[in-house]
Amino acid sequence: MSDYENRRYRQSLILGLIGVVKELYPGEQLKISHSILDGVYCELADSVLSSREVQNTEDHLRNWVLADQPIPYETGKDHLFHCSIDQQKITTIYPPLDRSGSLKHFKLIHFLPGFILLFPNVNHPESISPFIPPEKLSSTFSETQRWLENLHLSTVQDVNAIITAKSSQDLICLAEALHEKKISSIADQIFEKRRNVRVILISGPTSSGKTTFAQRLSTQLRVNGLRPVALSLDNYFLPREETPLDSSGQYDFECLEALDLPLLATHLKSLSGGCEVETPIFDFVCGGRGPTCKPMKLCSDEILVVEGIHALNPCLLPTLDRNQMFKIYVSDLFQLNIDTYTRVPTTEVRLIRRLVRDNKFRGSEPERTLSQWGSVRRGENNNIFPFQEEADVMFNSSLLYELNALRPLAEQLLISVTPESPYYKTAIHLLTLLSFFNPMESSTVPLNSILREFLGGSSYEK
């Protein structure tokens, strides 16, 4: 199942759920909140369902599937899809399937105060993966949700109204203040554990702003009297001829085994113990280690900062005492909905970030970035998401105003994708998504903002 077909499958089940909730709980309002693992978290506006009621809701949804009901919709000139469920008109950003009969694989999980609608994984469309509650991820979503409620913000329209009222600077200051407060809190937690913690490990999916986060965290650590020292995992790659191959016979540079794990473990254990090591310098041109090394030794007030896709994987440093490590998961967990039924997919927010960044810093055309996205997502699913709950803390790098600020730049890139391109449908979809966000001037975005990692002009650029 392609990612696009998986989105259609999900959209169809959500429409069915809307109809079932309307039937079982008249007058209640269903809210589709945020993604969680292979599903979406949902809740009712005025009721908390019992586990028995959640099971009853699932049973009615299965009856709708078995009845093979038609799912009528029309495609508008605005590239939105206007659907009808039980005489209720609903607008979606993905088209549903034509009928309900093929939607056989799903599950509803009671997850207070709401429930989770689980879908098949894109790589395993015929089954539902076992559900292991992601407590830390859920807590991060809940924390952001409470903050949005305190600001009386729930939909994209609320943010647009602030921008239209020319109060965007207040919005920027609020969003950036939350980031700074959270980063400062993480630095304080590390400081409290400074007698044990010698290594900070940072990971997260692409375009989450990990680099800027690491630099801002380092600043806060220095405020606390600690001296952060960066260690790049890139220098611990195996020589190219020793790199494992993937299923297609190509070098798999993203797998954990592409790193010299024994050497890395030895070096970090030695550094944590106060010993000096000779760290390698990898030459990406020749595909091997350079002739020189870099001596490194940690003083008592210094702490290693390691960023990389495998940083949260327990197999990265199996011999290092867990108490000596502080693990941080960074991701853009964008939570503003278009409306109560239509969420903004966090993966698409990151894709828009990446489109702008790749063009700005690498000169990449949008089609190149779009062509790589499937491979990037597979790497995340294999190497990052399975280990997110290993983190000691999670940092939500989303910003309320980010799609408003990114829209002018992203639109220019996406408009250039021609109808003949295999990525035209994706480009049109992203343009449709961006159309919900009023464009905003980005010149007032602070120079140390995580968003500057994508817009350019960051105070951390070298």
CSV table of C-alpha atoms in Angstrom, one decimal:
chain,number,residue,atom,x,y,z
A,1,MET,CA,0.0,0.0,0.0
A,2,SER,CA,1.4,3.4,-1.0
A,3,ASP,CA,1.5,6.2,1.5
A,4,TYR,CA,-1.2,8.0,-0.5
A,5,GLU,CA,-3.5,5.0,-0.5
A,6,ASN,CA,-2.9,4.6,3.2
A,7,ARG,CA,-4.0,8.2,3.7
A,8,ARG,CA,-7.2,7.5,1.7
A,9,TYR,CA,-7.8,4.3,3.8
A,10,ARG,CA,-7.4,6.3,7.0
A,11,GLN,CA,-9.6,9.2,5.8
A,12,SER,CA,-12.4,6.7,4.9
A,13,LEU,CA,-12.3,5.1,8.4
A,14,ILE,CA,-12.5,8.5,10.0
A,15,LEU,CA,-15.5,9.4,8.0
A,16,GLY,CA,-17.1,6.1,9.1
A,17,LEU,CA,-16.3,6.9,12.7
A,18,ILE,CA,-17.9,10.3,12.4
A,19,GLY,CA,-21.1,8.7,11.2
A,20,VAL,CA,-21.1,6.1,14.0
A,21,VAL,CA,-20.5,8.7,16.7
A,22,LYS,CA,-23.4,10.8,15.3
A,23,GLU,CA,-25.6,7.7,15.5
A,24,LEU,CA,-24.6,6.4,18.9
A,25,TYR,CA,-24.1,9.7,20.7
A,26,PRO,CA,-26.5,12.3,19.3
A,27,GLY,CA,-25.5,15.9,19.9
A,28,GLU,CA,-21.9,14.9,20.7
A,29,GLN,CA,-18.9,16.4,18.8
A,30,LEU,CA,-16.1,14.1,17.8
A,31,LYS,CA,-12.6,15.6,17.7
A,32,ILE,CA,-9.8,14.0,15.7
A,33,SER,CA,-6.8,15.3,17.6
A,34,HIS,CA,-3.3,14.0,16.7
A,35,SER,CA,-1.5,11.1,15.3
A,36,ILE,CA,-0.1,8.5,17.7
A,37,LEU,CA,1.8,5.5,16.5
A,38,ASP,CA,-0.2,4.0,13.6
A,39,GLY,CA,-3.4,5.7,14.6
A,40,VAL,CA,-5.1,9.0,15.6
A,41,TYR,CA,-6.2,10.0,19.1
A,42,CYS,CA,-9.9,11.0,19.3
A,43,GLU,CA,-12.2,12.2,22.0
A,44,LEU,CA,-15.8,13.5,22.4
A,45,ALA,CA,-16.3,17.2,23.4
A,46,ASP,CA,-18.6,16.5,26.4
A,47,SER,CA,-18.3,12.8,27.3
A,48,VAL,CA,-15.7,10.3,28.4
A,49,LEU,CA,-16.4,6.9,26.9
A,50,SER,CA,-16.0,3.7,29.0
A,51,SER,CA,-14.1,0.8,27.6
A,52,ARG,CA,-17.4,-0.9,26.9
A,53,GLU,CA,-18.7,2.1,24.9
A,54,VAL,CA,-15.4,2.2,22.9
A,55,GLN,CA,-15.9,-1.5,22.0
A,56,ASN,CA,-19.5,-0.8,21.1
A,57,THR,CA,-18.3,2.0,18.8
A,58,GLU,CA,-15.9,-0.3,17.2
A,59,ASP,CA,-18.6,-2.9,16.6
A,60,HIS,CA,-20.9,-0.4,14.9
A,61,LEU,CA,-17.9,0.8,12.7
A,62,ARG,CA,-17.3,-2.9,11.7
A,63,ASN,CA,-21.0,-3.2,10.8
A,64,TRP,CA,-20.7,-0.1,8.5
A,65,VAL,CA,-17.7,-1.8,6.9
A,66,LEU,CA,-19.5,-5.1,6.4
A,67,ALA,CA,-22.5,-3.3,4.8
A,68,ASP,CA,-20.1,-2.0,2.1
A,69,GLN,CA,-21.7,1.4,2.2
A,70,PRO,CA,-20.8,3.9,-0.6
A,71,ILE,CA,-18.8,6.9,0.5
A,72,PRO,CA,-19.9,9.7,-1.9
A,73,TYR,CA,-17.6,12.7,-2.4
A,74,GLU,CA,-16.9,15.4,-5.0
A,75,THR,CA,-13.6,17.0,-5.9
A,76,GLY,CA,-13.8,20.8,-5.7
A,77,LYS,CA,-11.9,23.3,-7.8
A,78,ASP,CA,-10.0,24.0,-4.6
A,79,HIS,CA,-8.6,20.4,-4.7
A,80,LEU,CA,-10.6,19.6,-1.5
A,81,PHE,CA,-12.9,16.7,-1.2
A,82,HIS,CA,-16.5,17.3,-0.2
A,83,CYS,CA,-17.9,14.1,1.4
A,84,SER,CA,-21.3,13.1,2.7
A,85,ILE,CA,-21.8,10.8,5.7
A,86,ASP,CA,-25.4,10.3,7.0
A,87,GLN,CA,-26.4,13.6,5.4
A,88,GLN,CA,-23.5,15.4,7.1
A,89,LYS,CA,-21.2,17.4,4.8
A,90,ILE,CA,-17.6,17.1,5.6
A,91,THR,CA,-14.6,18.6,3.7
A,92,THR,CA,-11.3,16.6,3.7
A,93,ILE,CA,-7.8,17.0,2.3
A,94,TYR,CA,-7.6,13.4,1.2
A,95,PRO,CA,-10.2,11.6,-0.9
A,96,PRO,CA,-11.9,8.6,0.7
A,97,LEU,CA,-12.3,5.2,-0.9
A,98,ASP,CA,-15.4,4.7,-3.0
A,99,ARG,CA,-17.0,2.2,-0.6
A,100,SER,CA,-16.5,1.0,3.0
A,101,GLY,CA,-16.2,-2.8,2.3
A,102,SER,CA,-12.4,-2.9,2.0
A,103,LEU,CA,-11.8,-1.2,5.3
A,104,LYS,CA,-11.4,-4.4,7.2
A,105,HIS,CA,-8.3,-3.7,9.3
A,106,PHE,CA,-8.6,-1.3,12.2
A,107,LYS,CA,-9.1,-1.3,15.9
A,108,LEU,CA,-10.4,1.1,18.6
A,109,ILE,CA,-8.3,1.3,21.8
A,110,HIS,CA,-9.7,2.8,25.0
A,111,PHE,CA,-7.1,5.6,25.9
A,112,LEU,CA,-8.4,8.0,28.5
A,113,PRO,CA,-9.9,10.5,28.3
A,114,GLY,CA,-10.6,9.4,24.7
A,115,PHE,CA,-9.7,6.5,22.4
A,116,ILE,CA,-7.3,5.7,19.6
A,117,LEU,CA,-8.4,4.6,16.1
A,118,LEU,CA,-5.6,2.3,14.9
A,119,PHE,CA,-4.9,1.8,11.2
A,120,PRO,CA,-2.8,-0.7,9.3
A,121,ASN,CA,0.9,0.2,8.9
A,122,VAL,CA,1.7,1.3,5.3
A,123,ASN,CA,4.2,-1.6,5.1
A,124,HIS,CA,1.8,-4.2,6.6
A,125,PRO,CA,-1.7,-3.3,5.2
A,126,GLU,CA,-3.3,-6.6,6.2
A,127,SER,CA,-2.8,-6.4,9.9
A,128,ILE,CA,-2.9,-4.1,13.0
A,129,SER,CA,0.4,-3.8,15.0
A,130,PRO,CA,0.2,-4.6,18.7
A,131,PHE,CA,-0.5,-1.5,20.7
A,132,ILE,CA,2.0,-0.5,23.3
A,133,PRO,CA,0.9,2.7,25.0
A,134,PRO,CA,3.5,5.5,24.2
A,135,GLU,CA,3.2,7.2,27.6
A,136,LYS,CA,5.9,9.8,27.0
A,137,LEU,CA,4.7,10.8,23.6
A,138,SER,CA,1.1,11.0,24.8
A,139,SER,CA,2.3,13.2,27.7
A,140,THR,CA,4.0,15.5,25.3
A,141,PHE,CA,0.9,15.9,23.2
A,142,SER,CA,-1.2,16.5,26.3
A,143,GLU,CA,1.2,19.2,27.5
A,144,THR,CA,1.0,21.0,24.2
A,145,GLN,CA,-2.8,20.6,24.1
A,146,ARG,CA,-3.1,22.2,27.5
A,147,TRP,CA,-0.9,25.1,26.4
A,148,LEU,CA,-3.1,25.7,23.3
A,149,GLU,CA,-6.2,25.6,25.4
A,150,ASN,CA,-4.8,28.2,27.8
A,151,LEU,CA,-4.2,30.5,24.8
A,152,HIS,CA,-7.7,29.7,23.4
A,153,LEU,CA,-6.2,28.3,20.2
A,154,SER,CA,-7.6,25.1,18.7
A,155,THR,CA,-7.7,25.5,14.9
A,156,VAL,CA,-5.6,27.1,12.1
A,157,GLN,CA,-8.3,29.8,11.8
A,158,ASP,CA,-7.5,31.0,15.4
A,159,VAL,CA,-3.9,31.6,14.4
A,160,ASN,CA,-4.9,33.2,11.1
A,161,ALA,CA,-7.1,35.6,13.0
A,162,ILE,CA,-4.1,36.8,15.0
A,163,ILE,CA,-2.1,37.3,11.9
A,164,THR,CA,-4.9,39.2,10.2
A,165,ALA,CA,-5.1,41.4,13.2
A,166,LYS,CA,-1.4,42.2,12.7
A,167,SER,CA,-0.5,40.7,16.0
A,168,SER,CA,1.8,38.1,14.6
A,169,GLN,CA,4.8,39.4,16.7
A,170,ASP,CA,2.9,38.5,19.9
A,171,LEU,CA,2.3,35.0,18.5
A,172,ILE,CA,6.0,34.6,17.6
A,173,CYS,CA,7.1,35.7,21.0
A,174,LEU,CA,4.7,33.3,22.7
A,175,ALA,CA,5.7,30.3,20.7
A,176,GLU,CA,9.4,31.1,21.0
A,177,ALA,CA,9.1,31.7,24.8
A,178,LEU,CA,7.6,28.2,25.2
A,179,HIS,CA,10.6,26.7,23.4
A,180,GLU,CA,13.1,28.6,25.5
A,181,LYS,CA,11.2,27.6,28.7
A,182,LYS,CA,11.2,23.9,27.8
A,183,ILE,CA,14.9,23.9,26.7
A,184,SER,CA,15.9,25.7,29.9
A,185,SER,CA,13.9,23.1,31.9
A,186,ILE,CA,15.7,20.2,30.1
A,187,ALA,CA,19.1,21.9,30.8
A,188,ASP,CA,18.1,22.1,34.5
A,189,GLN,CA,17.2,18.4,34.6
A,190,ILE,CA,20.6,17.5,33.1
A,191,PHE,CA,22.4,19.8,35.6
A,192,GLU,CA,20.6,18.1,38.5
A,193,LYS,CA,22.0,14.8,37.3
A,194,ARG,CA,25.5,16.2,36.5
A,195,ARG,CA,27.3,13.8,38.9
A,196,ASN,CA,26.2,10.9,36.8
A,197,VAL,CA,25.3,12.1,33.3
A,198,ARG,CA,28.3,12.3,30.9
A,199,VAL,CA,26.6,11.9,27.5
A,200,ILE,CA,23.5,13.7,26.1
A,201,LEU,CA,22.0,11.7,23.2
A,202,ILE,CA,19.6,13.6,20.8
A,203,SER,CA,17.5,11.9,18.1
A,204,GLY,CA,14.4,12.5,16.1
A,205,PRO,CA,13.0,12.3,12.6
A,206,THR,CA,14.2,14.5,9.7
A,207,SER,CA,13.5,18.2,9.8
A,208,SER,CA,12.6,18.3,13.4
A,209,GLY,CA,15.2,21.0,14.2
A,210,LYS,CA,17.6,18.8,16.1
A,211,THR,CA,20.7,20.8,15.2
A,212,THR,CA,19.3,24.1,16.4
A,213,PHE,CA,17.8,22.4,19.5
A,214,ALA,CA,21.2,21.0,20.4
A,215,GLN,CA,22.9,24.4,20.0
A,216,ARG,CA,20.2,26.1,22.1
A,217,LEU,CA,20.5,23.4,24.8
A,218,SER,CA,24.2,23.8,24.8
A,219,THR,CA,23.7,27.5,25.5
A,220,GLN,CA,21.5,26.7,28.5
A,221,LEU,CA,23.9,24.1,29.7
A,222,ARG,CA,26.7,26.8,29.7
A,223,VAL,CA,24.3,29.1,31.7
A,224,ASN,CA,24.2,26.3,34.3
A,225,GLY,CA,28.0,26.0,34.4
A,226,LEU,CA,28.4,23.0,32.2
A,227,ARG,CA,30.6,22.9,29.1
A,228,PRO,CA,29.0,20.9,26.3
A,229,VAL,CA,31.3,19.1,23.8
A,230,ALA,CA,29.9,17.9,20.5
A,231,LEU,CA,30.7,14.4,19.2
A,232,SER,CA,29.7,13.6,15.7
A,233,LEU,CA,28.5,10.0,15.0
A,234,ASP,CA,29.4,10.7,11.3
A,235,ASN,CA,33.0,10.2,12.2
A,236,TYR,CA,32.3,6.7,13.3
A,237,PHE,CA,31.1,5.3,10.0
A,238,LEU,CA,32.7,2.1,8.9
A,239,PRO,CA,34.8,2.3,5.7
A,240,ARG,CA,32.6,2.1,2.7
A,241,GLU,CA,33.7,-1.4,1.7
A,242,GLU,CA,32.6,-2.7,5.1
A,243,THR,CA,29.2,-1.0,5.0
A,244,PRO,CA,26.2,-3.4,5.1
A,245,LEU,CA,24.1,-3.7,2.0
A,246,ASP,CA,20.3,-3.3,1.9
A,247,SER,CA,17.8,-5.6,0.2
A,248,SER,CA,18.5,-4.0,-3.2
A,249,GLY,CA,22.2,-4.4,-2.9
A,250,GLN,CA,23.0,-0.8,-2.2
A,251,TYR,CA,25.1,0.5,0.7
A,252,ASP,CA,22.8,1.0,3.7
A,253,PHE,CA,24.3,4.0,5.4
A,254,GLU,CA,21.3,4.5,7.7
A,255,CYS,CA,21.4,1.2,9.4
A,256,LEU,CA,23.0,1.0,12.9
A,257,GLU,CA,25.6,-1.5,11.7
A,258,ALA,CA,27.0,1.1,9.3
A,259,LEU,CA,28.7,2.5,12.4
A,260,ASP,CA,31.8,1.2,14.1
A,261,LEU,CA,29.9,0.3,17.3
A,262,PRO,CA,32.8,-1.3,19.2
A,263,LEU,CA,35.1,1.7,18.7
A,264,LEU,CA,32.3,4.1,19.6
A,265,ALA,CA,31.4,2.2,22.8
A,266,THR,CA,35.1,2.1,23.8
A,267,HIS,CA,35.7,5.8,23.2
A,268,LEU,CA,32.5,6.9,25.1
A,269,LYS,CA,33.3,4.6,28.0
A,270,SER,CA,36.8,6.0,28.1
A,271,LEU,CA,35.7,9.6,27.8
A,272,SER,CA,33.1,9.1,30.6
A,273,GLY,CA,35.9,7.7,32.8
A,274,GLY,CA,38.0,10.8,32.2
A,275,CYS,CA,40.5,9.2,29.8
A,276,GLU,CA,41.7,10.7,26.5
A,277,VAL,CA,40.9,9.1,23.2
A,278,GLU,CA,41.9,9.6,19.6
A,279,THR,CA,38.6,10.2,17.7
A,280,PRO,CA,38.5,9.4,14.0
A,281,ILE,CA,37.8,11.9,11.3
A,282,PHE,CA,35.8,10.4,8.5
A,283,ASP,CA,36.5,11.4,4.9
A,284,PHE,CA,33.2,11.3,2.9
A,285,VAL,CA,34.9,11.9,-0.4
A,286,CYS,CA,37.1,8.7,-0.2
A,287,GLY,CA,34.6,6.8,2.0
A,288,GLY,CA,37.0,6.0,4.8
A,289,ARG,CA,38.8,7.4,7.8
A,290,GLY,CA,41.3,10.2,7.2
A,291,PRO,CA,44.9,9.9,8.2
A,292,THR,CA,44.6,12.1,11.2
A,293,CYS,CA,42.6,11.8,14.4
A,294,LYS,CA,41.4,14.3,16.9
A,295,PRO,CA,42.4,13.9,20.6
A,296,MET,CA,39.5,14.4,23.0
A,297,LYS,CA,39.3,14.3,26.8
A,298,LEU,CA,36.4,15.4,29.1
A,299,CYS,CA,37.1,17.7,32.0
A,300,SER,CA,34.9,17.4,35.1
A,301,ASP,CA,32.6,20.2,34.0
A,302,GLU,CA,32.3,19.0,30.4
A,303,ILE,CA,29.5,16.9,28.9
A,304,LEU,CA,29.3,15.1,25.6
A,305,VAL,CA,26.5,16.0,23.2
A,306,VAL,CA,25.8,13.4,20.6
A,307,GLU,CA,23.2,13.9,17.8
A,308,GLY,CA,22.2,11.2,15.3
A,309,ILE,CA,19.4,9.0,14.0
A,310,HIS,CA,20.5,6.1,16.2
A,311,ALA,CA,21.1,8.1,19.4
A,312,LEU,CA,18.1,6.5,21.3
A,313,ASN,CA,18.8,3.0,20.2
A,314,PRO,CA,19.9,0.9,23.2
A,315,CYS,CA,22.2,-1.1,21.0
A,316,LEU,CA,24.3,2.0,20.2
A,317,LEU,CA,26.0,2.0,23.5
A,318,PRO,CA,25.1,-1.3,25.3
A,319,THR,CA,28.1,-1.3,27.6
A,320,LEU,CA,27.7,2.3,28.9
A,321,ASP,CA,25.9,2.7,32.2
A,322,ARG,CA,22.3,4.0,31.5
A,323,ASN,CA,22.7,6.5,34.4
A,324,GLN,CA,25.5,8.2,32.5
A,325,MET,CA,23.2,8.9,29.5
A,326,PHE,CA,20.5,11.5,29.1
A,327,LYS,CA,18.3,10.8,26.0
A,328,ILE,CA,16.2,13.4,24.3
A,329,TYR,CA,13.7,12.9,21.5
A,330,VAL,CA,13.0,15.9,19.3
A,331,SER,CA,10.1,16.1,16.8
A,332,ASP,CA,7.7,18.5,15.2
A,333,LEU,CA,4.4,17.5,16.8
A,334,PHE,CA,2.2,20.1,15.1
A,335,GLN,CA,-1.2,20.0,16.9
A,336,LEU,CA,-3.4,22.7,15.3
A,337,ASN,CA,-6.3,21.2,13.4
A,338,ILE,CA,-7.9,22.7,10.3
A,339,ASP,CA,-11.2,21.8,11.9
A,340,THR,CA,-12.5,19.3,14.4
A,341,TYR,CA,-12.3,16.4,11.9
A,342,THR,CA,-9.2,17.4,9.9
A,343,ARG,CA,-5.8,17.3,11.5
A,344,VAL,CA,-2.6,18.6,9.9
A,345,PRO,CA,-0.3,15.5,9.4
A,346,THR,CA,2.9,16.1,11.3
A,347,THR,CA,4.9,14.2,8.6
A,348,GLU,CA,3.7,16.7,6.0
A,349,VAL,CA,4.7,19.7,8.2
A,350,ARG,CA,8.2,18.2,8.3
A,351,LEU,CA,8.2,17.6,4.5
A,352,ILE,CA,7.3,21.3,4.0
A,353,ARG,CA,10.2,22.2,6.3
A,354,ARG,CA,12.5,20.0,4.4
A,355,LEU,CA,11.5,21.3,1.0
A,356,VAL,CA,12.3,24.8,2.0
A,357,ARG,CA,15.6,23.8,3.7
A,358,ASP,CA,16.9,21.6,0.9
A,359,ASN,CA,16.3,24.3,-1.6
A,360,LYS,CA,17.8,27.0,0.6
A,361,PHE,CA,20.9,25.3,1.7
A,362,ARG,CA,21.5,22.5,-0.9
A,363,GLY,CA,19.9,24.0,-4.0
A,364,SER,CA,17.7,20.9,-4.4
A,365,GLU,CA,14.7,21.2,-6.7
A,366,PRO,CA,11.4,20.2,-5.0
A,367,GLU,CA,11.0,17.1,-7.1
A,368,ARG,CA,14.3,15.7,-5.7
A,369,THR,CA,13.2,16.2,-2.2
A,370,LEU,CA,9.8,14.7,-2.9
A,371,SER,CA,11.5,11.7,-4.6
A,372,GLN,CA,13.6,11.0,-1.5
A,373,TRP,CA,10.7,11.3,1.0
A,374,GLY,CA,9.6,7.6,0.8
A,375,SER,CA,13.1,6.4,1.6
A,376,VAL,CA,13.5,9.0,4.4
A,377,ARG,CA,10.2,7.8,5.9
A,378,ARG,CA,11.2,4.1,5.8
A,379,GLY,CA,14.5,5.0,7.6
A,380,GLU,CA,12.5,6.8,10.3
A,381,ASN,CA,10.1,3.9,10.7
A,382,ASN,CA,13.0,1.5,11.1
A,383,ASN,CA,15.6,3.5,13.0
A,384,ILE,CA,13.9,6.3,15.0
A,385,PHE,CA,10.2,5.8,15.9
A,386,PRO,CA,10.7,2.4,17.5
A,387,PHE,CA,13.0,3.9,20.1
A,388,GLN,CA,11.3,7.2,20.9
A,389,GLU,CA,10.0,6.0,24.3
A,390,GLU,CA,13.6,5.4,25.3
A,391,ALA,CA,14.0,9.2,25.8
A,392,ASP,CA,14.2,10.7,29.2
A,393,VAL,CA,12.4,13.8,27.8
A,394,MET,CA,10.7,14.8,24.6
A,395,PHE,CA,10.8,18.2,23.0
A,396,ASN,CA,8.1,19.3,20.7
A,397,SER,CA,9.8,21.6,18.1
A,398,SER,CA,6.6,22.7,16.4
A,399,LEU,CA,5.8,26.4,16.3
A,400,LEU,CA,2.3,27.8,16.0
A,401,TYR,CA,3.1,30.1,13.2
A,402,GLU,CA,5.5,27.9,11.2
A,403,LEU,CA,3.3,27.0,8.2
A,404,ASN,CA,2.2,30.6,7.9
A,405,ALA,CA,5.9,31.7,7.7
A,406,LEU,CA,6.9,28.8,5.5
A,407,ARG,CA,4.0,29.2,3.0
A,408,PRO,CA,5.4,31.9,0.7
A,409,LEU,CA,8.7,30.0,0.2
A,410,ALA,CA,7.1,26.5,0.0
A,411,GLU,CA,4.4,27.7,-2.5
A,412,GLN,CA,7.1,29.0,-4.9
A,413,LEU,CA,8.7,25.6,-4.9
A,414,LEU,CA,5.6,23.5,-5.2
A,415,ILE,CA,4.1,25.6,-8.0
A,416,SER,CA,7.1,24.7,-10.1
A,417,VAL,CA,6.2,21.0,-10.1
A,418,THR,CA,4.6,20.4,-13.5
A,419,PRO,CA,1.6,18.1,-14.3
A,420,GLU,CA,3.9,15.7,-16.1
A,421,SER,CA,5.8,15.1,-12.9
A,422,PRO,CA,5.2,11.9,-10.9
A,423,TYR,CA,5.1,14.1,-7.8
A,424,TYR,CA,2.5,16.6,-9.1
A,425,LYS,CA,-0.3,15.0,-7.0
A,426,THR,CA,1.8,15.4,-3.9
A,427,ALA,CA,2.7,19.0,-4.8
A,428,ILE,CA,-1.0,19.9,-5.3
A,429,HIS,CA,-1.9,18.3,-2.0
A,430,LEU,CA,0.7,20.2,-0.1
A,431,LEU,CA,-0.4,23.5,-1.8
A,432,THR,CA,-3.9,22.7,-0.8
A,433,LEU,CA,-2.8,22.2,2.8
A,434,LEU,CA,-0.8,25.4,2.8
A,435,SER,CA,-3.8,27.3,1.5
A,436,PHE,CA,-5.4,27.1,4.9
A,437,PHE,CA,-2.6,29.2,6.4
A,438,ASN,CA,-2.5,32.9,5.9
A,439,PRO,CA,1.0,33.8,4.7
A,440,MET,CA,3.1,35.7,7.1
A,441,GLU,CA,6.3,37.8,6.8
A,442,SER,CA,9.2,35.8,8.3
A,443,SER,CA,11.7,38.6,8.8
A,444,THR,CA,10.7,39.0,12.4
A,445,VAL,CA,11.4,35.3,13.2
A,446,PRO,CA,14.2,35.4,15.9
A,447,LEU,CA,17.6,34.5,14.6
A,448,ASN,CA,18.0,31.6,17.1
A,449,SER,CA,14.5,30.2,16.3
A,450,ILE,CA,14.4,26.5,15.3
A,451,LEU,CA,12.5,27.7,12.2
A,452,ARG,CA,15.6,29.5,11.1
A,453,GLU,CA,17.2,26.1,10.5
A,454,PHE,CA,14.8,26.0,7.5
A,455,LEU,CA,14.2,29.6,6.5
A,456,GLY,CA,17.9,30.5,6.7
A,457,GLY,CA,19.5,33.4,8.6
A,458,SER,CA,20.1,31.5,11.8
A,459,SER,CA,22.5,32.9,14.3
A,460,TYR,CA,24.0,29.4,14.5
A,461,GLU,CA,24.9,29.2,10.8
A,462,LYS,CA,28.6,28.8,10.2
